[in-house]
Amino acid sequence: MFPPLLVGAMVSGLATIGSLTQYYRQQLGPMTLHEVRALGHLAPTPIALATTGLVKLVGTLGCEHPGMSVQGGIATAVHEVHHYAIEGRGLRARRVLLRIERSESPFWIEDDTGRVMLDPEHCRIDFETDTGDGESLVDELRLRLGERVAIIGEVQRGAVLAQHPMRRSQASAGDGLRFVRSPVVTWRTDPEVMPRLLPPTGGVALSASTLGMAVLGALLQI
């Protein structure tokens, strides 16, 4: 009885590892654990007051040349479109990535105090995903125009002032604010959509019980 139980435990363990890997890829996206914790615990810094160090900026997205979503005609500030084809037939059929289209125009985030300009080539973007009906050959990853987003990154500032578009007084603008490394831009600003670091317990418990039975079987065989 021991070898079949051991094989079953190994298969179950590998399946659990694969499931956990997929879970954390979906939850973390391009973020590190440090950035996830900062997203949940750092208080937002007004753009005008951001000077040096790690900050969380929260504001709305804008851009001079918005794109249009391929699914639903929604105005987007930045997006990626993944095009697929089907290879094989029947049970062997699988989606194969053909190409990726990325928006290249700069976009910005602004709050009541100022604006920060961003280049999509120098950002790690945690997109919202639209996969259509589940059998679509096009997946769109996007951040919508006017959407509320957060940026986590380490900044430095130069002494530059600019006119805020909605105010008569001068406000600190993005020209003087520089990210030391590529920041993370994410749509996850509300507590209910924050990344969850604890995986579902059901699958993990099932794999643990299978492994436990295998160990018990080994002990009974001794």
GROMACS .gro file of C-alpha atoms in nm:
model
  222
    1MET     CA    1   0.000   0.000   0.000
    2PHE     CA    2   0.288   0.234   0.066
    3PRO     CA    3   0.416   0.299  -0.291
    4PRO     CA    4   0.073   0.398  -0.430
    5LEU     CA    5   0.012   0.627  -0.134
    6LEU     CA    6   0.354   0.786  -0.173
    7VAL     CA    7   0.302   0.839  -0.546
    8GLY     CA    8  -0.039   0.990  -0.475
    9ALA     CA    9   0.111   1.222  -0.217
   10MET     CA   10   0.382   1.332  -0.461
   11VAL     CA   11   0.129   1.402  -0.736
   12SER     CA   12  -0.095   1.589  -0.493
   13GLY     CA   13   0.203   1.787  -0.364
   14LEU     CA   14   0.311   1.888  -0.714
   15ALA     CA   15  -0.046   1.991  -0.797
   16THR     CA   16  -0.059   2.201  -0.481
   17ILE     CA   17   0.270   2.372  -0.568
   18GLY     CA   18   0.139   2.452  -0.915
   19SER     CA   19  -0.188   2.582  -0.774
   20LEU     CA   20  -0.010   2.802  -0.517
   21THR     CA   21   0.227   2.936  -0.782
   22GLN     CA   22  -0.067   3.035  -1.003
   23TYR     CA   23  -0.250   3.185  -0.704
   24TYR     CA   24   0.042   3.409  -0.607
   25ARG     CA   25   0.103   3.515  -0.967
   26GLN     CA   26  -0.255   3.635  -0.983
   27GLN     CA   27  -0.244   3.805  -0.644
   28LEU     CA   28   0.097   3.971  -0.664
   29GLY     CA   29   0.120   4.052  -1.035
   30PRO     CA   30   0.441   4.256  -1.081
   31MET     CA   31   0.461   4.346  -0.710
   32THR     CA   32   0.708   4.215  -0.453
   33LEU     CA   33   0.598   4.116  -0.104
   34HIS     CA   34   0.755   4.436   0.028
   35GLU     CA   35   0.547   4.643  -0.215
   36VAL     CA   36   0.229   4.454  -0.127
   37ARG     CA   37   0.284   4.534   0.240
   38ALA     CA   38   0.356   4.898   0.154
   39LEU     CA   39   0.038   4.914  -0.054
   40GLY     CA   40  -0.167   4.795   0.242
   41HIS     CA   41   0.004   4.987   0.523
   42LEU     CA   42   0.159   5.308   0.386
   43ALA     CA   43  -0.052   5.622   0.413
   44PRO     CA   44  -0.089   5.805   0.079
   45THR     CA   45   0.150   6.095   0.031
   46PRO     CA   46   0.018   6.403  -0.155
   47ILE     CA   47   0.212   6.444  -0.478
   48ALA     CA   48   0.324   6.795  -0.382
   49LEU     CA   49   0.476   6.662  -0.057
   50ALA     CA   50   0.659   6.363  -0.204
   51THR     CA   51   1.032   6.432  -0.176
   52THR     CA   52   1.256   6.130  -0.112
   53GLY     CA   53   1.220   5.767  -0.013
   54LEU     CA   54   0.947   5.508  -0.054
   55VAL     CA   55   0.601   5.660  -0.105
   56LYS     CA   56   0.249   5.559  -0.199
   57LEU     CA   57   0.079   5.806  -0.432
   58VAL     CA   58  -0.294   5.776  -0.495
   59GLY     CA   59  -0.481   5.965  -0.764
   60THR     CA   60  -0.668   5.943  -1.095
   61LEU     CA   61  -0.524   5.841  -1.431
   62GLY     CA   62  -0.506   6.069  -1.729
   63CYS     CA   63  -0.326   6.095  -2.063
   64GLU     CA   64  -0.316   6.325  -2.361
   65HIS     CA   65  -0.391   6.053  -2.616
   66PRO     CA   66  -0.619   5.790  -2.459
   67GLY     CA   67  -0.668   5.458  -2.630
   68MET     CA   68  -0.988   5.260  -2.672
   69SER     CA   69  -1.052   4.918  -2.526
   70VAL     CA   70  -1.090   4.641  -2.783
   71GLN     CA   71  -1.375   4.500  -2.572
   72GLY     CA   72  -1.647   4.747  -2.481
   73GLY     CA   73  -1.508   5.071  -2.621
   74ILE     CA   74  -1.375   5.195  -2.285
   75ALA     CA   75  -1.123   5.481  -2.285
   76THR     CA   76  -0.789   5.356  -2.151
   77ALA     CA   77  -0.486   5.543  -2.021
   78VAL     CA   78  -0.250   5.246  -2.068
   79HIS     CA   79  -0.313   4.892  -2.191
   80GLU     CA   80  -0.174   4.570  -2.335
   81VAL     CA   81  -0.356   4.345  -2.582
   82HIS     CA   82  -0.252   3.980  -2.605
   83HIS     CA   83  -0.344   3.803  -2.930
   84TYR     CA   84  -0.369   3.422  -2.937
   85ALA     CA   85  -0.424   3.143  -3.188
   86ILE     CA   86  -0.544   2.785  -3.137
   87GLU     CA   87  -0.296   2.509  -3.213
   88GLY     CA   88  -0.400   2.145  -3.232
   89ARG     CA   89  -0.742   1.986  -3.221
   90GLY     CA   90  -0.962   1.823  -2.964
   91LEU     CA   91  -0.795   1.751  -2.632
   92ARG     CA   92  -0.461   1.869  -2.774
   93ALA     CA   93  -0.593   2.215  -2.862
   94ARG     CA   94  -0.423   2.499  -2.678
   95ARG     CA   95  -0.394   2.874  -2.697
   96VAL     CA   96  -0.063   3.005  -2.827
   97LEU     CA   97   0.044   3.366  -2.784
   98LEU     CA   98   0.102   3.535  -3.120
   99ARG     CA   99   0.184   3.894  -3.030
  100ILE     CA  100   0.144   4.165  -2.768
  101GLU     CA  101   0.040   4.520  -2.844
  102ARG     CA  102   0.136   4.781  -2.584
  103SER     CA  103   0.040   5.144  -2.555
  104GLU     CA  104   0.347   5.370  -2.565
  105SER     CA  105   0.206   5.715  -2.486
  106PRO     CA  106   0.299   5.872  -2.150
  107PHE     CA  107   0.024   5.897  -1.891
  108TRP     CA  108  -0.011   6.069  -1.557
  109ILE     CA  109  -0.158   6.037  -1.211
  110GLU     CA  110  -0.290   6.346  -1.037
  111ASP     CA  111  -0.439   6.436  -0.703
  112ASP     CA  112  -0.554   6.764  -0.549
  113THR     CA  113  -0.193   6.888  -0.518
  114GLY     CA  114  -0.024   6.801  -0.845
  115ARG     CA  115   0.054   6.558  -1.123
  116VAL     CA  116   0.319   6.295  -1.194
  117MET     CA  117   0.404   6.198  -1.552
  118LEU     CA  118   0.483   5.832  -1.619
  119ASP     CA  119   0.633   5.639  -1.908
  120PRO     CA  120   0.476   5.292  -1.951
  121GLU     CA  121   0.816   5.156  -2.058
  122HIS     CA  122   0.956   5.240  -1.715
  123CYS     CA  123   0.669   5.119  -1.498
  124ARG     CA  124   0.560   4.781  -1.367
  125ILE     CA  125   0.186   4.789  -1.420
  126ASP     CA  126  -0.065   4.576  -1.231
  127PHE     CA  127  -0.343   4.573  -1.491
  128GLU     CA  128  -0.707   4.489  -1.472
  129THR     CA  129  -0.768   4.195  -1.706
  130ASP     CA  130  -1.053   4.136  -1.948
  131THR     CA  131  -1.045   3.786  -2.096
  132GLY     CA  132  -1.379   3.808  -2.275
  133ASP     CA  133  -1.599   3.497  -2.273
  134GLY     CA  134  -1.329   3.248  -2.171
  135GLU     CA  135  -1.271   3.126  -2.526
  136SER     CA  136  -1.161   3.457  -2.670
  137LEU     CA  137  -0.841   3.483  -2.870
  138VAL     CA  138  -0.782   3.832  -2.730
  139ASP     CA  139  -0.699   3.920  -2.369
  140GLU     CA  140  -0.685   4.286  -2.274
  141LEU     CA  141  -0.494   4.423  -1.976
  142ARG     CA  142  -0.584   4.784  -1.906
  143LEU     CA  143  -0.611   5.078  -1.673
  144ARG     CA  144  -0.905   5.299  -1.758
  145LEU     CA  145  -0.894   5.673  -1.812
  146GLY     CA  146  -1.002   5.847  -1.491
  147GLU     CA  147  -0.950   5.533  -1.283
  148ARG     CA  148  -0.822   5.569  -0.926
  149VAL     CA  149  -0.481   5.402  -0.893
  150ALA     CA  150  -0.190   5.378  -0.652
  151ILE     CA  151   0.183   5.402  -0.721
  152ILE     CA  152   0.444   5.244  -0.496
  153GLY     CA  153   0.801   5.356  -0.557
  154GLU     CA  154   1.110   5.529  -0.429
  155VAL     CA  155   1.128   5.894  -0.535
  156GLN     CA  156   1.361   6.191  -0.557
  157ARG     CA  157   1.252   6.545  -0.631
  158GLY     CA  158   1.399   6.847  -0.804
  159ALA     CA  159   1.283   7.203  -0.748
  160VAL     CA  160   1.022   7.235  -1.024
  161LEU     CA  161   0.682   7.402  -1.001
  162ALA     CA  162   0.400   7.395  -1.252
  163GLN     CA  163   0.044   7.517  -1.287
  164HIS     CA  164  -0.212   7.262  -1.173
  165PRO     CA  165  -0.468   7.226  -1.454
  166MET     CA  166  -0.766   7.285  -1.223
  167ARG     CA  167  -0.621   7.558  -1.001
  168ARG     CA  168  -0.481   7.909  -1.034
  169SER     CA  169  -0.203   7.857  -0.781
  170GLN     CA  170   0.119   7.677  -0.857
  171ALA     CA  171   0.154   7.319  -0.744
  172SER     CA  172   0.441   7.075  -0.750
  173ALA     CA  173   0.427   6.874  -1.069
  174GLY     CA  174   0.571   6.549  -1.199
  175ASP     CA  175   0.859   6.716  -1.388
  176GLY     CA  176   1.045   6.752  -1.058
  177LEU     CA  177   0.954   6.409  -0.922
  178ARG     CA  178   1.170   6.118  -1.034
  179PHE     CA  179   1.136   5.752  -0.948
  180VAL     CA  180   1.469   5.596  -0.857
  181ARG     CA  181   1.358   5.259  -0.994
  182SER     CA  182   1.057   5.141  -1.192
  183PRO     CA  183   0.750   5.199  -0.973
  184VAL     CA  184   0.446   4.976  -0.949
  185VAL     CA  185   0.118   5.119  -1.076
  186THR     CA  186  -0.188   4.929  -0.955
  187TRP     CA  187  -0.565   4.959  -0.965
  188ARG     CA  188  -0.587   4.793  -0.621
  189THR     CA  189  -0.673   5.087  -0.397
  190ASP     CA  190  -0.970   4.948  -0.200
  191PRO     CA  191  -0.927   4.700   0.088
  192GLU     CA  192  -1.151   4.437  -0.072
  193VAL     CA  193  -0.929   4.406  -0.381
  194MET     CA  194  -0.589   4.416  -0.210
  195PRO     CA  195  -0.362   4.116  -0.280
  196ARG     CA  196  -0.431   3.828  -0.041
  197LEU     CA  197  -0.117   3.657   0.088
  198LEU     CA  198  -0.297   3.366   0.255
  199PRO     CA  199  -0.406   3.106  -0.003
  200PRO     CA  200  -0.738   2.918   0.015
  201THR     CA  201  -0.712   2.655   0.289
  202GLY     CA  202  -0.918   2.379   0.125
  203GLY     CA  203  -0.666   2.260  -0.135
  204VAL     CA  204  -0.369   2.294   0.099
  205ALA     CA  205  -0.547   2.095   0.370
  206LEU     CA  206  -0.641   1.820   0.123
  207SER     CA  207  -0.280   1.783   0.006
  208ALA     CA  208  -0.154   1.781   0.364
  209SER     CA  209  -0.400   1.506   0.457
  210THR     CA  210  -0.293   1.298   0.154
  211LEU     CA  211   0.072   1.335   0.250
  212GLY     CA  212  -0.014   1.244   0.609
  213MET     CA  213  -0.185   0.926   0.496
  214ALA     CA  214   0.122   0.834   0.288
  215VAL     CA  215   0.348   0.880   0.592
  216LEU     CA  216   0.111   0.675   0.805
  217GLY     CA  217   0.112   0.401   0.543
  218ALA     CA  218   0.491   0.399   0.546
  219LEU     CA  219   0.497   0.367   0.924
  220LEU     CA  220   0.250   0.077   0.915
  221GLN     CA  221   0.469  -0.103   0.660
  222ILE     CA  222   0.778  -0.084   0.885
   0.00000   0.00000   0.00000
